[in-house]
Coordinates of C-alpha atoms in Angstrom, one line a residue:
Chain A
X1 CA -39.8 14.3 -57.3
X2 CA -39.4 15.2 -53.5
X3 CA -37.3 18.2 -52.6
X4 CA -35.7 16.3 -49.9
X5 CA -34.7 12.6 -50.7
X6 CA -33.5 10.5 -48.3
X7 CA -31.8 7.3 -49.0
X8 CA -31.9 4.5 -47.7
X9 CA -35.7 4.7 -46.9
X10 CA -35.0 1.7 -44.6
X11 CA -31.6 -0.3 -43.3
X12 CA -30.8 -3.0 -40.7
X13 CA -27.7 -2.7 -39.8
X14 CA -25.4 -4.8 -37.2
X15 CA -23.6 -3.8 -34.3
X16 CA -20.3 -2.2 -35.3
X17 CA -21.3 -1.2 -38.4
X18 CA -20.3 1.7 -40.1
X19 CA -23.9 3.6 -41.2
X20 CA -24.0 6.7 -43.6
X21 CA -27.6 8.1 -44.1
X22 CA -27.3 10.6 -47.7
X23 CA -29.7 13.6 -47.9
X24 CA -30.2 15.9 -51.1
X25 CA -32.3 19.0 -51.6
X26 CA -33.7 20.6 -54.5
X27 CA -34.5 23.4 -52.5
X28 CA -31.4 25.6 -52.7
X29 CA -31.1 25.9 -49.2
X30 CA -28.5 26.7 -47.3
X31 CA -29.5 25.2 -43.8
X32 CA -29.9 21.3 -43.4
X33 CA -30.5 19.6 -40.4
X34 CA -30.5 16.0 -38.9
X35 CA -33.1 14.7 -36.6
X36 CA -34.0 11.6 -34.9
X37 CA -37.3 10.8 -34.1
X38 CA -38.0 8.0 -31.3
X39 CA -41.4 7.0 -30.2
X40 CA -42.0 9.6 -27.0
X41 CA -39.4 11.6 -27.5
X42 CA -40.3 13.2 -30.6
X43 CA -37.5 14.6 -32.7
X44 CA -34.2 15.8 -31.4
X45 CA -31.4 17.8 -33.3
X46 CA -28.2 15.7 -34.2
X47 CA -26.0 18.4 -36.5
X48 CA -27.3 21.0 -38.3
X49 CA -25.0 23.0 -41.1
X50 CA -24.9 26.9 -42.7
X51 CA -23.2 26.3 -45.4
X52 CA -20.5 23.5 -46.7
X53 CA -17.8 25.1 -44.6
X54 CA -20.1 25.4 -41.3
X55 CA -21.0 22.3 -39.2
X56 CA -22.9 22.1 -36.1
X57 CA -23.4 19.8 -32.7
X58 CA -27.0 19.7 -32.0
X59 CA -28.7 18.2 -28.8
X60 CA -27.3 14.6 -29.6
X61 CA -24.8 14.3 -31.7
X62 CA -22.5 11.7 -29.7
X63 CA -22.2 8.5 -31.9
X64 CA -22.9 10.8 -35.2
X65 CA -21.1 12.4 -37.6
X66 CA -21.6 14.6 -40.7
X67 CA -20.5 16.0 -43.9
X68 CA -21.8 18.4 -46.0
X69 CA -20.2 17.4 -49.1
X70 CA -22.4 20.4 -51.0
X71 CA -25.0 23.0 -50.7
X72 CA -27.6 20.1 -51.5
X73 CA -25.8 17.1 -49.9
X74 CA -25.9 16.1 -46.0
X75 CA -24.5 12.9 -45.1
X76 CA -25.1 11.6 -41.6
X77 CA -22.6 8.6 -40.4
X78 CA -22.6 6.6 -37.4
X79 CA -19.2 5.1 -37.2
X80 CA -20.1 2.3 -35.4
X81 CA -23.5 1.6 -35.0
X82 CA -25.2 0.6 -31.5
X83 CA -28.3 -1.1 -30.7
X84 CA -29.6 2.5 -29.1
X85 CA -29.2 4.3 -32.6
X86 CA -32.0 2.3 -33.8
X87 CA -34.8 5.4 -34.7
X88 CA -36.1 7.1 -37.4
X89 CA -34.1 9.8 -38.7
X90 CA -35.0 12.6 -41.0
X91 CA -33.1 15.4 -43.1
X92 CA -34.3 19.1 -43.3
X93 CA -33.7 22.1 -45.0
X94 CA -34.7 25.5 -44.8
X95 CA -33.9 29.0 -46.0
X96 CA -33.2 30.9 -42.6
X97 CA -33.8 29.9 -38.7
X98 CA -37.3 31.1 -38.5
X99 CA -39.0 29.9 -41.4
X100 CA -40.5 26.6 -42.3
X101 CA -38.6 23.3 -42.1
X102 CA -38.9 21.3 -45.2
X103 CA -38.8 17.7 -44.4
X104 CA -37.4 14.8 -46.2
X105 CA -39.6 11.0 -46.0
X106 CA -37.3 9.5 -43.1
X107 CA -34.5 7.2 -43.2
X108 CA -35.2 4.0 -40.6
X109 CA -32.6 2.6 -39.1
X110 CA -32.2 -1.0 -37.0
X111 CA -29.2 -2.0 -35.3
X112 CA -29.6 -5.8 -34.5
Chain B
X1 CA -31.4 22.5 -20.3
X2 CA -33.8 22.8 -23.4
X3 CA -36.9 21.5 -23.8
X4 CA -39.9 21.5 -25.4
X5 CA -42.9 19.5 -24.2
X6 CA -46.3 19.5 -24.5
X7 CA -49.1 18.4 -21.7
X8 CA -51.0 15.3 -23.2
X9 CA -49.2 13.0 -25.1
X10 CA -52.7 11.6 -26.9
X11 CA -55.9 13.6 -27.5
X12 CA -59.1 12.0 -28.4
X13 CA -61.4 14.0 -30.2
X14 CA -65.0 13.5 -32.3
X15 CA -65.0 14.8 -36.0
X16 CA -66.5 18.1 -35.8
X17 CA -65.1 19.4 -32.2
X18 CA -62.5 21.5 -31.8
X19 CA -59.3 20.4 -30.8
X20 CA -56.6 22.3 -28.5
X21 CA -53.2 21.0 -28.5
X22 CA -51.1 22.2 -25.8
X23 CA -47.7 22.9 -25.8
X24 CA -45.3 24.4 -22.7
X25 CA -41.8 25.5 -23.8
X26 CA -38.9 26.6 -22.0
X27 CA -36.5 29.1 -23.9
X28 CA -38.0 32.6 -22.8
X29 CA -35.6 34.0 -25.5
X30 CA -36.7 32.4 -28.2
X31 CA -38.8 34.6 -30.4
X32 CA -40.3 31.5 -33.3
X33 CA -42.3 29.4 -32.9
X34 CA -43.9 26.8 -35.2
X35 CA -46.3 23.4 -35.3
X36 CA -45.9 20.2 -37.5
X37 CA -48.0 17.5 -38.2
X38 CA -46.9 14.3 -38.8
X39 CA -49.3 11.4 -40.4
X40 CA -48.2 7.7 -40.1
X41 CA -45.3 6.8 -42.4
X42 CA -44.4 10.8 -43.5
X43 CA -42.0 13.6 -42.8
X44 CA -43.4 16.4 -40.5
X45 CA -45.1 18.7 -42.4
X46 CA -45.2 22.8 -41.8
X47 CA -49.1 24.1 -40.2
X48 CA -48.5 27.5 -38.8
X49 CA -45.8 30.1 -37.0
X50 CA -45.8 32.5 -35.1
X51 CA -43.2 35.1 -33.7
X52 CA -42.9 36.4 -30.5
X53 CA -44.4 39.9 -30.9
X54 CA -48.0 38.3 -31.3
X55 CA -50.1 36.8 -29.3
X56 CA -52.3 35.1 -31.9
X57 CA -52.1 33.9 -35.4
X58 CA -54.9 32.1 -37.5
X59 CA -54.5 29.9 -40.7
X60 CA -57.0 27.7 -42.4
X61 CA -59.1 25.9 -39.5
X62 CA -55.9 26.4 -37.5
X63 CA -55.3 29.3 -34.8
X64 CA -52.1 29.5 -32.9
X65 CA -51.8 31.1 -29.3
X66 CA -49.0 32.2 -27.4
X67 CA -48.5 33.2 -24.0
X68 CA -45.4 34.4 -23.5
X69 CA -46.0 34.9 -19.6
X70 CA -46.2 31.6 -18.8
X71 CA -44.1 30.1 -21.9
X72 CA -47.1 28.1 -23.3
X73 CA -48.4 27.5 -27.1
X74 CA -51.4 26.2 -28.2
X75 CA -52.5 25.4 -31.3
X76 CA -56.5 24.7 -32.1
X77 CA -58.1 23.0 -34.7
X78 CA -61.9 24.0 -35.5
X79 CA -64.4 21.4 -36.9
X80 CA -61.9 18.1 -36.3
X81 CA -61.6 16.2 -39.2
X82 CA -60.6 12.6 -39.5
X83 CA -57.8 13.7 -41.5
X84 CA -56.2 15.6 -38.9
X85 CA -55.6 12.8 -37.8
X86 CA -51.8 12.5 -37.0
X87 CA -48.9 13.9 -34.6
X88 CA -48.6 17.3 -33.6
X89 CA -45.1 19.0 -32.5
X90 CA -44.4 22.5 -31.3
X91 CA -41.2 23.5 -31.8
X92 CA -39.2 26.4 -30.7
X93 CA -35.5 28.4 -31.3
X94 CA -33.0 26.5 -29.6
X95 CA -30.5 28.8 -27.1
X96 CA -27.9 29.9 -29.2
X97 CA -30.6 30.7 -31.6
X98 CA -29.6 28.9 -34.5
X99 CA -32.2 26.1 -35.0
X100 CA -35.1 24.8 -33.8
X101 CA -35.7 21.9 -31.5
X102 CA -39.4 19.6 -31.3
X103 CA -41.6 19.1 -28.5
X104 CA -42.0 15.3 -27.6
X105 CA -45.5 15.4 -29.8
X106 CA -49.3 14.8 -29.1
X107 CA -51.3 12.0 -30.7
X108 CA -54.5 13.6 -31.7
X109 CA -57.1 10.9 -33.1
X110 CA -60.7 11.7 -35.0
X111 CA -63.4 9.3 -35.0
X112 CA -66.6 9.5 -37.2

């Protein structure tokens, strides 16, 4: 089994939807992240948490919100979903700042 | 503002060159740094690090280089092979310190 699950693997979605995109680790790490990956732009921090009482902005987090509802659950929710949102997004966890990133598959998004 | 980027966003390469993959980043605080490589359809997946007190770091086929006077990193590859086929991001601490944020990525293709 993966450490870092994603689910769903894939959604399409309509405009105005409400979106939640669930991570777990096995890892029993502290840190998880959010990223979105679009083609050029490579990937770019939406929240990142501590610990379950600690939540951060990244660079784009307008149009995103999250939950850490444990140490190994991240949920990422876009309230209402927008054709723009439409990426690739992935979970990560790691032990401390400077140390690897452990990756989940990705979770792709459409917003028709 | 922050950012990461890195010169080329495709190399081209034939198996058995050497590749350098170029990366310019902008936070002259930050004292991580680390590559990913991404093949089609996966998460990003850990290659090297380095910190900021050294200059030079080599791994298996993999040497990363940093120049901290003009903020660039580089990472080669010896004897391309067609699996190393995939994107590459550089990635460095953000500001505040707390996370890391990617580079935009480099395409590096191996043909046989």
């Amino acid at each position: 089994d993966a450490d870092v699950t994603q689910t769903p693997r894939n959604r399409i979605t309509k405009t105005g939807k409400r979106i939640m995109l669930e991570c777990s680790q096995t890892k029993g790490h502290d840190r998880m992240y959010w990223y979105r990956q679009d083609p050029g732009l490579g990937l770019r921090l939406i929240y990142y948490s501590f610990d379950v009482k600690d939540i951060n902005k990244g660079e784009i987090s307008d149009g995103y919100s999250v939950s850490r509802q444990a140490q190994a659950k991240f949920s990422l929710s876009l309230e209402s979903a927008i054709p723009n949102q439409t990426a690739l997004y992935f979970c990560a966890t790691s032990a401390r700042v400077t140390g690897e990133l452990f990756f989940g598959e990705g979770s792709r998004l459409t917003v028709l | 503002g922050e950012s990461v980027g890195l010169h080329l966003p495709t190399l081209s390469v034939q198996e058995g060159d050497n590749s350098i993959i170029n990366c310019a980043y902008s936070n002259s605080a930050s004292d991580y740094f680390i590559w990913y490589k991404q093949e089609s359809g996966k998460g990003p997946q850990f290659i090297i690090d380095i910190r900021s007190n050294m200059d030079k770091r080599q791994g298996q086929r993999v040497t990363v280089l940093l120049n901290k006077t003009v903020k660039h990193l580089s990472l080669q590859i010896a004897a391309t092979q067609p699996g190393d086929s995939a994107v590459y991001f550089c990635a460095e601490k953000n500001q505040a310190g707390t996370a890391l944020i990617f580079g935009k990525g480099t395409t590096l293709s191996v043909s046989s």
